[in-house]
Amino acid sequence: MRTTKSLMRKSHFLGTKIRNLRKRNHLTMEDLSARCVRVDSETAPSVSYLSMIERGKRVPSADMLAVIAAVFQKEVDWFLDDVPEEHAITPDKGRRGGINGMALEPSFLFSKDILQIAIPEMLSQTGVTGRQFAHLLIRAHQEHHQNHFPDLERAAEEIGQKRLPLALEDIMDIAKGMGLKIKWIDRAPKDVIDEMGACSTQLVTSFFKPPSTIYINKQLKSNPSRLKYDLAVHIGHCVLHNKDGLKSVLTTGRSQISTEMDNGTPQSSTVNAQDILHAWRDFESSFFAGALLCPKVPFRQMLDRHGYEINVHQKVGVSASVAMRRMTVVSPYPHWHYFDAYAPGKLKAVYRGNGIPLPWGNMRLVQDPCQHWAVFRKINEASAGSSAQLSILDVGNEPRIYSCESIRVKDMAGNNHVLCAGIDLNPAIEAQGGDANAIAAELKQACVKHGGEAEIPKAIKKDLTSVAKILNINWVERGIDTQARLICSRGAVCPRQPTCYEAGKSLCK
């Protein structure tokens, strides 16, 4: 075993390498210390000791260094050689969101006046309502900022004091302390036709009436996680929007927009400022609710302890949807996506911090959706429980490796739908010095050779397993143990041989 004296001689390079590895993996010193505790609580470094190690002020013992090496899936010798890394690791600030931008040339076409004329015309021709467009604008804003909204987080933390979990009684006490009154109403589910012409069931769960009354459907009494969420949303509306008179109606079902707010009038393709304000306030209140029920630091620590398993939502007392959406916010790894999918092709909620193409449209159906996406497969399965999948998808003519976990659930209106949380593995592979494009290309060829699905080659499985352990996401490891699948953004570009599609008709089962 190496002596402390031999470690001392390496302290400068050792501390730098640990710091660079930590930053490369988007971990705070608190995160790294917590992960070390999971490996060996006896020899794990404290946050303050880690800080001194990284600055070369302290030298870890051989046992402590072994723990740090295990977290990063490195050999101890890698930390002890005298060869510095090729370059320091710094956060990539050049690309905040997941969507690749386009050069705005000729720039005169993107003037405010021209856009004000063109956008309503575009919406009218495509059948997109102004309210749908407002939600699209907000989603783009989320993705651009990678779901980082510190002001909303702080507002929720001030109200909830970062408590986790919050019991229903705690939420009730918060509402009471704000002078809010709760009244119960009796509403039954009803059939509605959504904007895509599909019939589904919708249930009004609650609404706020100024100055201080929250009306809640009696059916929520049997669903405390949904009841907590609705109360948290209305508390957020009161905190953020000063209990104003704008309607705040919450529903469950396929449609994003309550029919209560439409009053039977047809939705306009005009971009209405009121629609945008409604959509923005809906987003703020919903984000606040998630931050109140799953405060960032304690929820991140809980996810880390449980390997980001979806069933952690049961320990917190929230729905799977709330927990999975918060994963994309609190995780130190930024390259996430989240889908809430209804059959046959409706995305009620979308987040794409990793820029993954949509498997189908959430404003209109597409005629050739790829049936190999995890959300499609799960929608068409009768089984319950969760499933992990490793997928290869061409994005910008380059193959990328995605891993996701999907879970089939039923909303309060009785509609089946699928929740899916996933990550882009390419950046994680590159962060460990691997050639992500080469690995993805090799895996793609293996899948093409075997008709679209293949066992992952041993060398690639070893690399991906190491990455999964560093990410500390259990379902990534489970996905690696299954066959990798080729998926595509549209059937017209199906990479399988033979293709799943002939003359625009899907042959997928």
CSV table of N, CA and C in Angstrom, one decimal, residues 85-219:
chain,number,residue,atom,x,y,z
A,85,GLU,N,-3.9,16.2,-16.9
A,85,GLU,CA,-4.8,16.0,-18.0
A,85,GLU,C,-4.6,17.0,-19.1
A,86,GLU,N,-5.0,16.7,-20.3
A,86,GLU,CA,-4.7,17.5,-21.4
A,86,GLU,C,-5.2,18.9,-21.3
A,87,HIS,N,-6.4,19.1,-20.6
A,87,HIS,CA,-6.9,20.5,-20.4
A,87,HIS,C,-7.8,20.5,-19.2
A,88,ALA,N,-7.9,21.6,-18.6
A,88,ALA,CA,-8.8,21.7,-17.5
A,88,ALA,C,-10.3,21.6,-17.9
A,89,ILE,N,-11.1,21.1,-17.1
A,89,ILE,CA,-12.5,20.9,-17.4
A,89,ILE,C,-13.3,22.1,-16.9
A,90,THR,N,-13.9,22.8,-17.8
A,90,THR,CA,-14.8,23.9,-17.4
A,90,THR,C,-16.2,23.7,-18.0
A,91,PRO,N,-17.2,24.2,-17.3
A,91,PRO,CA,-18.5,24.0,-17.8
A,91,PRO,C,-18.7,24.7,-19.1
A,92,ASP,N,-19.5,24.0,-20.0
A,92,ASP,CA,-19.7,24.5,-21.3
A,92,ASP,C,-20.9,25.5,-21.2
A,93,LYS,N,-20.5,26.8,-21.3
A,93,LYS,CA,-21.5,27.9,-21.2
A,93,LYS,C,-22.0,28.3,-22.5
A,94,GLY,N,-21.5,27.7,-23.6
A,94,GLY,CA,-21.9,28.2,-24.9
A,94,GLY,C,-23.2,27.7,-25.4
A,95,ARG,N,-23.7,26.6,-24.7
A,95,ARG,CA,-24.9,26.0,-25.2
A,95,ARG,C,-25.8,25.6,-24.0
A,96,ARG,N,-26.6,26.5,-23.7
A,96,ARG,CA,-27.4,26.4,-22.5
A,96,ARG,C,-28.6,25.4,-22.6
A,97,GLY,N,-29.2,25.4,-23.8
A,97,GLY,CA,-30.3,24.5,-24.0
A,97,GLY,C,-30.0,23.4,-24.9
A,98,GLY,N,-31.1,22.6,-25.2
A,98,GLY,CA,-30.8,21.4,-26.0
A,98,GLY,C,-31.2,21.6,-27.4
A,99,ILE,N,-31.6,22.7,-27.9
A,99,ILE,CA,-32.1,22.9,-29.2
A,99,ILE,C,-31.0,23.6,-30.0
A,100,ASN,N,-30.5,23.1,-31.1
A,100,ASN,CA,-29.5,23.8,-31.9
A,100,ASN,C,-30.2,25.0,-32.6
A,101,GLY,N,-29.5,26.1,-32.4
A,101,GLY,CA,-30.0,27.3,-33.0
A,101,GLY,C,-29.7,27.4,-34.5
A,102,MET,N,-30.3,28.3,-35.2
A,102,MET,CA,-30.0,28.5,-36.6
A,102,MET,C,-29.6,30.0,-36.8
A,103,ALA,N,-28.7,30.1,-37.8
A,103,ALA,CA,-28.2,31.5,-38.0
A,103,ALA,C,-29.4,32.3,-38.6
A,104,LEU,N,-29.6,33.5,-38.0
A,104,LEU,CA,-30.7,34.3,-38.4
A,104,LEU,C,-30.3,35.2,-39.6
A,105,GLU,N,-30.1,34.5,-40.7
A,105,GLU,CA,-29.8,35.3,-42.0
A,105,GLU,C,-30.7,34.9,-43.1
A,106,PRO,N,-31.2,35.8,-43.9
A,106,PRO,CA,-31.1,37.2,-43.8
A,106,PRO,C,-31.8,37.8,-42.6
A,107,SER,N,-31.1,38.5,-41.8
A,107,SER,CA,-31.7,38.9,-40.5
A,107,SER,C,-32.9,39.8,-40.6
A,108,PHE,N,-33.0,40.6,-41.7
A,108,PHE,CA,-34.2,41.5,-41.8
A,108,PHE,C,-35.5,40.7,-41.7
A,109,LEU,N,-35.5,39.4,-42.1
A,109,LEU,CA,-36.7,38.7,-42.1
A,109,LEU,C,-37.2,38.3,-40.7
A,110,PHE,N,-36.3,38.5,-39.7
A,110,PHE,CA,-36.6,38.2,-38.3
A,110,PHE,C,-36.9,39.4,-37.5
A,111,SER,N,-37.3,40.5,-38.2
A,111,SER,CA,-37.7,41.7,-37.5
A,111,SER,C,-39.0,41.5,-36.8
A,112,LYS,N,-39.2,42.3,-35.7
A,112,LYS,CA,-40.4,42.1,-34.9
A,112,LYS,C,-41.7,42.3,-35.8
A,113,ASP,N,-41.7,43.3,-36.7
A,113,ASP,CA,-42.8,43.6,-37.5
A,113,ASP,C,-43.2,42.4,-38.4
A,114,ILE,N,-42.2,41.9,-39.1
A,114,ILE,CA,-42.4,40.7,-40.0
A,114,ILE,C,-42.9,39.5,-39.3
A,115,LEU,N,-42.3,39.2,-38.1
A,115,LEU,CA,-42.8,38.1,-37.3
A,115,LEU,C,-44.2,38.2,-36.8
A,116,GLN,N,-44.6,39.4,-36.5
A,116,GLN,CA,-46.0,39.7,-36.0
A,116,GLN,C,-47.0,39.4,-37.1
A,117,ILE,N,-46.5,39.6,-38.3
A,117,ILE,CA,-47.4,39.3,-39.5
A,117,ILE,C,-47.4,37.8,-39.8
A,118,ALA,N,-46.2,37.2,-39.8
A,118,ALA,CA,-46.0,35.8,-40.3
A,118,ALA,C,-46.5,34.8,-39.3
A,119,ILE,N,-46.3,35.0,-38.0
A,119,ILE,CA,-46.6,34.0,-37.0
A,119,ILE,C,-48.1,33.6,-37.0
A,120,PRO,N,-49.0,34.6,-36.9
A,120,PRO,CA,-50.5,34.3,-36.9
A,120,PRO,C,-50.9,33.6,-38.2
A,121,GLU,N,-50.3,34.0,-39.3
A,121,GLU,CA,-50.6,33.3,-40.6
A,121,GLU,C,-50.1,31.8,-40.6
A,122,MET,N,-48.9,31.6,-40.0
A,122,MET,CA,-48.4,30.2,-39.9
A,122,MET,C,-49.3,29.4,-39.0
A,123,LEU,N,-49.8,30.0,-37.9
A,123,LEU,CA,-50.6,29.3,-37.0
A,123,LEU,C,-52.0,28.9,-37.6
A,124,SER,N,-52.5,29.9,-38.4
A,124,SER,CA,-53.8,29.7,-39.1
A,124,SER,C,-53.7,28.5,-40.1
A,125,GLN,N,-52.6,28.5,-40.8
A,125,GLN,CA,-52.4,27.5,-41.9
A,125,GLN,C,-52.1,26.1,-41.3
A,126,THR,N,-51.5,26.1,-40.2
A,126,THR,CA,-51.2,24.8,-39.6
A,126,THR,C,-52.2,24.3,-38.6
A,127,GLY,N,-53.2,25.1,-38.3
A,127,GLY,CA,-54.2,24.7,-37.3
A,127,GLY,C,-53.8,24.8,-35.9
A,128,VAL,N,-52.7,25.5,-35.6
A,128,VAL,CA,-52.2,25.6,-34.2
A,128,VAL,C,-52.9,26.8,-33.6
A,129,THR,N,-53.4,26.6,-32.4
A,129,THR,CA,-54.1,27.8,-31.7
A,129,THR,C,-53.0,28.7,-31.0
A,130,GLY,N,-53.4,29.9,-30.7
A,130,GLY,CA,-52.6,30.8,-30.0
A,130,GLY,C,-52.2,30.3,-28.7
A,131,ARG,N,-53.1,29.5,-28.0
A,131,ARG,CA,-52.8,29.0,-26.7
A,131,ARG,C,-51.7,27.9,-26.8
A,132,GLN,N,-51.8,27.1,-27.8
A,132,GLN,CA,-50.8,26.0,-28.0
A,132,GLN,C,-49.4,26.6,-28.3
A,133,PHE,N,-49.4,27.7,-29.1
A,133,PHE,CA,-48.2,28.4,-29.4
A,133,PHE,C,-47.6,29.0,-28.2
A,134,ALA,N,-48.4,29.5,-27.3
A,134,ALA,CA,-47.9,30.0,-26.0
A,134,ALA,C,-47.2,29.0,-25.2
A,135,HIS,N,-47.8,27.8,-25.1
A,135,HIS,CA,-47.1,26.7,-24.4
A,135,HIS,C,-45.8,26.3,-25.1
A,136,LEU,N,-45.8,26.3,-26.4
A,136,LEU,CA,-44.6,26.0,-27.1
A,136,LEU,C,-43.5,27.0,-26.8
A,137,LEU,N,-43.8,28.3,-26.7
A,137,LEU,CA,-42.8,29.3,-26.4
A,137,LEU,C,-42.2,29.0,-25.0
A,138,ILE,N,-43.1,28.7,-24.1
A,138,ILE,CA,-42.6,28.4,-22.7
A,138,ILE,C,-41.7,27.2,-22.6
A,139,ARG,N,-42.1,26.1,-23.4
A,139,ARG,CA,-41.3,25.0,-23.4
A,139,ARG,C,-39.9,25.3,-24.0
A,140,ALA,N,-39.8,26.1,-25.0
A,140,ALA,CA,-38.6,26.5,-25.6
A,140,ALA,C,-37.7,27.3,-24.6
A,141,HIS,N,-38.4,28.1,-23.8
A,141,HIS,CA,-37.8,28.9,-22.8
A,141,HIS,C,-37.2,27.9,-21.7
A,142,GLN,N,-37.9,26.9,-21.3
A,142,GLN,CA,-37.4,25.9,-20.3
A,142,GLN,C,-36.2,25.3,-20.9
A,143,GLU,N,-36.2,24.8,-22.1
A,143,GLU,CA,-35.1,24.1,-22.7
A,143,GLU,C,-33.9,24.9,-22.8
A,144,HIS,N,-34.1,26.2,-23.2
A,144,HIS,CA,-33.0,27.1,-23.4
A,144,HIS,C,-32.3,27.3,-22.0
A,145,HIS,N,-33.0,27.4,-20.9
A,145,HIS,CA,-32.4,27.6,-19.6
A,145,HIS,C,-32.2,26.3,-18.9
A,146,GLN,N,-32.4,25.1,-19.6
A,146,GLN,CA,-32.2,23.8,-18.9
A,146,GLN,C,-32.9,23.7,-17.6
A,147,ASN,N,-34.1,24.3,-17.6
A,147,ASN,CA,-35.0,24.1,-16.4
A,147,ASN,C,-34.4,24.8,-15.1
A,148,HIS,N,-33.5,25.7,-15.3
A,148,HIS,CA,-33.0,26.4,-14.1
A,148,HIS,C,-33.7,27.7,-13.9
A,149,PHE,N,-34.5,27.8,-12.9
A,149,PHE,CA,-35.3,29.0,-12.5
A,149,PHE,C,-35.1,29.2,-11.0
A,150,PRO,N,-34.0,29.8,-10.6
A,150,PRO,CA,-33.6,30.0,-9.2
A,150,PRO,C,-34.6,30.8,-8.4
A,151,ASP,N,-35.2,31.8,-9.1
A,151,ASP,CA,-36.2,32.7,-8.4
A,151,ASP,C,-37.4,31.9,-7.9
A,152,LEU,N,-37.9,31.0,-8.8
A,152,LEU,CA,-39.0,30.1,-8.4
A,152,LEU,C,-38.6,29.1,-7.3
A,153,GLU,N,-37.4,28.6,-7.5
A,153,GLU,CA,-36.9,27.7,-6.4
A,153,GLU,C,-36.9,28.3,-5.1
A,154,ARG,N,-36.3,29.6,-5.0
A,154,ARG,CA,-36.2,30.3,-3.8
A,154,ARG,C,-37.5,30.6,-3.2
A,155,ALA,N,-38.5,31.0,-4.0
A,155,ALA,CA,-39.8,31.3,-3.5
A,155,ALA,C,-40.5,30.1,-2.9
A,156,ALA,N,-40.3,28.9,-3.5
A,156,ALA,CA,-40.9,27.7,-2.9
A,156,ALA,C,-40.1,27.3,-1.6
A,157,GLU,N,-38.8,27.5,-1.6
A,157,GLU,CA,-38.0,27.1,-0.4
A,157,GLU,C,-38.4,28.0,0.8
A,158,GLU,N,-38.7,29.2,0.5
A,158,GLU,CA,-39.1,30.1,1.6
A,158,GLU,C,-40.4,29.7,2.2
A,159,ILE,N,-41.3,29.2,1.4
A,159,ILE,CA,-42.6,28.7,1.9
A,159,ILE,C,-42.5,27.4,2.6
A,160,GLY,N,-41.8,26.4,2.0
A,160,GLY,CA,-41.7,25.1,2.5
A,160,GLY,C,-40.5,24.8,3.4
A,161,GLN,N,-39.6,25.8,3.5
A,161,GLN,CA,-38.4,25.6,4.3
A,161,GLN,C,-37.6,24.3,4.0
A,162,LYS,N,-37.6,24.0,2.7
A,162,LYS,CA,-36.8,22.8,2.2
A,162,LYS,C,-37.2,21.5,2.9
A,163,ARG,N,-38.4,21.4,3.4
A,163,ARG,CA,-38.8,20.1,4.1
A,163,ARG,C,-39.1,19.0,3.1
A,164,LEU,N,-38.6,17.8,3.4
A,164,LEU,CA,-38.9,16.7,2.5
A,164,LEU,C,-39.0,15.4,3.4
A,165,PRO,N,-40.1,14.7,3.3
A,165,PRO,CA,-41.3,15.0,2.5
A,165,PRO,C,-42.2,16.0,3.3
A,166,LEU,N,-43.1,16.6,2.5
A,166,LEU,CA,-44.1,17.4,3.1
A,166,LEU,C,-45.4,16.6,3.1
A,167,ALA,N,-46.0,16.4,4.3
A,167,ALA,CA,-47.2,15.6,4.4
A,167,ALA,C,-48.4,16.5,4.0
A,168,LEU,N,-49.5,15.9,3.7
A,168,LEU,CA,-50.7,16.6,3.3
A,168,LEU,C,-51.1,17.7,4.4
A,169,GLU,N,-50.9,17.3,5.7
A,169,GLU,CA,-51.2,18.2,6.7
A,169,GLU,C,-50.3,19.4,6.7
A,170,ASP,N,-49.1,19.2,6.3
A,170,ASP,CA,-48.1,20.4,6.2
A,170,ASP,C,-48.6,21.3,5.1
A,171,ILE,N,-49.0,20.8,4.0
A,171,ILE,CA,-49.5,21.6,2.9
A,171,ILE,C,-50.8,22.4,3.3
A,172,MET,N,-51.7,21.7,4.0
A,172,MET,CA,-52.9,22.3,4.5
A,172,MET,C,-52.5,23.5,5.4
A,173,ASP,N,-51.5,23.2,6.3
A,173,ASP,CA,-51.1,24.3,7.3
A,173,ASP,C,-50.6,25.5,6.5
A,174,ILE,N,-49.8,25.3,5.5
A,174,ILE,CA,-49.2,26.4,4.7
A,174,ILE,C,-50.4,27.2,4.1
A,175,ALA,N,-51.3,26.5,3.5
A,175,ALA,CA,-52.5,27.2,2.9
A,175,ALA,C,-53.2,28.0,3.9
A,176,LYS,N,-53.5,27.4,5.1
A,176,LYS,CA,-54.2,28.1,6.1
A,176,LYS,C,-53.4,29.3,6.6
A,177,GLY,N,-52.1,29.1,6.7
A,177,GLY,CA,-51.3,30.2,7.2
A,177,GLY,C,-51.3,31.4,6.2
A,178,MET,N,-51.6,31.1,5.0
A,178,MET,CA,-51.7,32.2,4.0
A,178,MET,C,-53.1,32.8,3.9
A,179,GLY,N,-54.0,32.3,4.7
A,179,GLY,CA,-55.4,32.8,4.7
A,179,GLY,C,-56.2,32.2,3.7
A,180,LEU,N,-55.8,31.1,3.1
A,180,LEU,CA,-56.6,30.4,2.1
A,180,LEU,C,-57.6,29.5,2.7
A,181,LYS,N,-58.8,29.4,2.1
A,181,LYS,CA,-59.9,28.5,2.6
A,181,LYS,C,-60.1,27.5,1.5
A,182,ILE,N,-60.5,26.3,2.0
A,182,ILE,CA,-60.7,25.1,1.1
A,182,ILE,C,-62.2,24.7,1.1
A,183,LYS,N,-62.8,24.7,-0.1
A,183,LYS,CA,-64.1,24.2,-0.2
A,183,LYS,C,-64.1,23.0,-1.2
A,184,TRP,N,-65.0,22.0,-0.9
A,184,TRP,CA,-65.0,20.8,-1.7
A,184,TRP,C,-66.2,20.9,-2.7
A,185,ILE,N,-65.9,20.4,-3.9
A,185,ILE,CA,-67.0,20.4,-4.9
A,185,ILE,C,-67.1,19.0,-5.4
A,186,ASP,N,-68.2,18.7,-6.1
A,186,ASP,CA,-68.4,17.3,-6.6
A,186,ASP,C,-68.5,17.4,-8.1
A,187,ARG,N,-67.5,17.0,-8.8
A,187,ARG,CA,-67.4,17.1,-10.3
A,187,ARG,C,-67.1,15.7,-10.8
A,188,ALA,N,-67.8,15.3,-11.8
A,188,ALA,CA,-67.6,14.0,-12.4
A,188,ALA,C,-66.8,14.1,-13.7
A,189,PRO,N,-66.0,13.1,-14.1
A,189,PRO,CA,-65.3,13.2,-15.3
A,189,PRO,C,-66.3,13.3,-16.5
A,190,LYS,N,-65.8,14.0,-17.6
A,190,LYS,CA,-66.7,14.1,-18.8
A,190,LYS,C,-65.8,13.9,-20.0
A,191,ASP,N,-66.5,13.5,-21.1
A,191,ASP,CA,-65.8,13.3,-22.3
A,191,ASP,C,-65.6,14.6,-23.0
A,192,VAL,N,-64.4,14.8,-23.6
A,192,VAL,CA,-64.1,16.0,-24.3
A,192,VAL,C,-63.4,15.6,-25.6
A,193,ILE,N,-63.5,16.6,-26.6
A,193,ILE,CA,-62.7,16.4,-27.8
A,193,ILE,C,-61.5,17.4,-27.8
A,194,ASP,N,-60.3,16.8,-27.9
A,194,ASP,CA,-59.2,17.7,-27.7
A,194,ASP,C,-58.9,18.4,-29.1
A,195,GLU,N,-57.8,19.2,-29.1
A,195,GLU,CA,-57.5,20.0,-30.3
A,195,GLU,C,-57.0,19.1,-31.5
A,196,MET,N,-56.8,17.8,-31.2
A,196,MET,CA,-56.4,16.9,-32.3
A,196,MET,C,-57.6,16.1,-32.8
A,197,GLY,N,-58.7,16.4,-32.2
A,197,GLY,CA,-60.0,15.7,-32.6
A,197,GLY,C,-60.2,14.3,-31.9
A,198,ALA,N,-59.3,14.0,-30.9
A,198,ALA,CA,-59.5,12.8,-30.2
A,198,ALA,C,-60.4,12.9,-29.0
A,199,CYS,N,-61.2,11.9,-28.8
A,199,CYS,CA,-62.1,11.9,-27.6
A,199,CYS,C,-61.4,11.3,-26.4
A,200,SER,N,-61.5,11.9,-25.3
A,200,SER,CA,-60.9,11.4,-24.1
A,200,SER,C,-61.7,11.9,-22.9
A,201,THR,N,-61.3,11.5,-21.7
A,201,THR,CA,-62.0,11.9,-20.5
A,201,THR,C,-61.2,12.9,-19.8
A,202,GLN,N,-61.9,13.9,-19.3
A,202,GLN,CA,-61.2,15.0,-18.6
A,202,GLN,C,-62.0,15.2,-17.2
A,203,LEU,N,-61.2,15.5,-16.2
A,203,LEU,CA,-61.7,15.8,-14.9
A,203,LEU,C,-61.2,17.1,-14.3
A,204,VAL,N,-62.1,18.0,-14.0
A,204,VAL,CA,-61.6,19.2,-13.3
A,204,VAL,C,-61.3,18.9,-11.8
A,205,THR,N,-60.0,19.1,-11.4
A,205,THR,CA,-59.6,18.7,-10.1
A,205,THR,C,-59.7,19.8,-9.1
A,206,SER,N,-59.5,21.0,-9.5
A,206,SER,CA,-59.5,22.1,-8.6
A,206,SER,C,-59.5,23.5,-9.3
A,207,PHE,N,-59.9,24.5,-8.6
A,207,PHE,CA,-59.7,25.9,-9.2
A,207,PHE,C,-59.6,26.9,-8.0
A,208,PHE,N,-59.1,28.0,-8.3
A,208,PHE,CA,-58.9,29.1,-7.3
A,208,PHE,C,-59.8,30.2,-7.7
A,209,LYS,N,-60.5,30.7,-6.6
A,209,LYS,CA,-61.4,31.9,-6.8
A,209,LYS,C,-61.0,33.0,-5.8
A,210,PRO,N,-60.6,34.1,-6.4
A,210,PRO,CA,-60.1,35.2,-5.5
A,210,PRO,C,-61.2,35.7,-4.6
A,211,PRO,N,-60.9,36.2,-3.4
A,211,PRO,CA,-59.5,36.5,-3.0
A,211,PRO,C,-58.8,35.3,-2.3
A,212,SER,N,-59.5,34.3,-1.9
A,212,SER,CA,-58.8,33.4,-1.0
A,212,SER,C,-59.4,32.0,-0.9
A,213,THR,N,-60.2,31.5,-1.9
A,213,THR,CA,-60.8,30.2,-1.8
A,213,THR,C,-60.3,29.3,-2.9
A,214,ILE,N,-59.9,28.0,-2.4
A,214,ILE,CA,-59.5,27.0,-3.3
A,214,ILE,C,-60.7,25.9,-3.3
A,215,TYR,N,-61.2,25.7,-4.5
A,215,TYR,CA,-62.3,24.7,-4.7
A,215,TYR,C,-61.6,23.4,-5.2
A,216,ILE,N,-61.8,22.3,-4.4
A,216,ILE,CA,-61.2,21.0,-4.7
A,216,ILE,C,-62.2,19.9,-5.0
A,217,ASN,N,-62.0,19.2,-6.0
A,217,ASN,CA,-62.9,18.0,-6.3
A,217,ASN,C,-62.8,17.0,-5.2
A,218,LYS,N,-63.9,16.5,-4.7
A,218,LYS,CA,-64.0,15.5,-3.6
A,218,LYS,C,-63.2,14.2,-4.0
A,219,GLN,N,-63.1,14.0,-5.3
A,219,GLN,CA,-62.4,12.8,-5.8
A,219,GLN,C,-60.9,12.8,-5.3
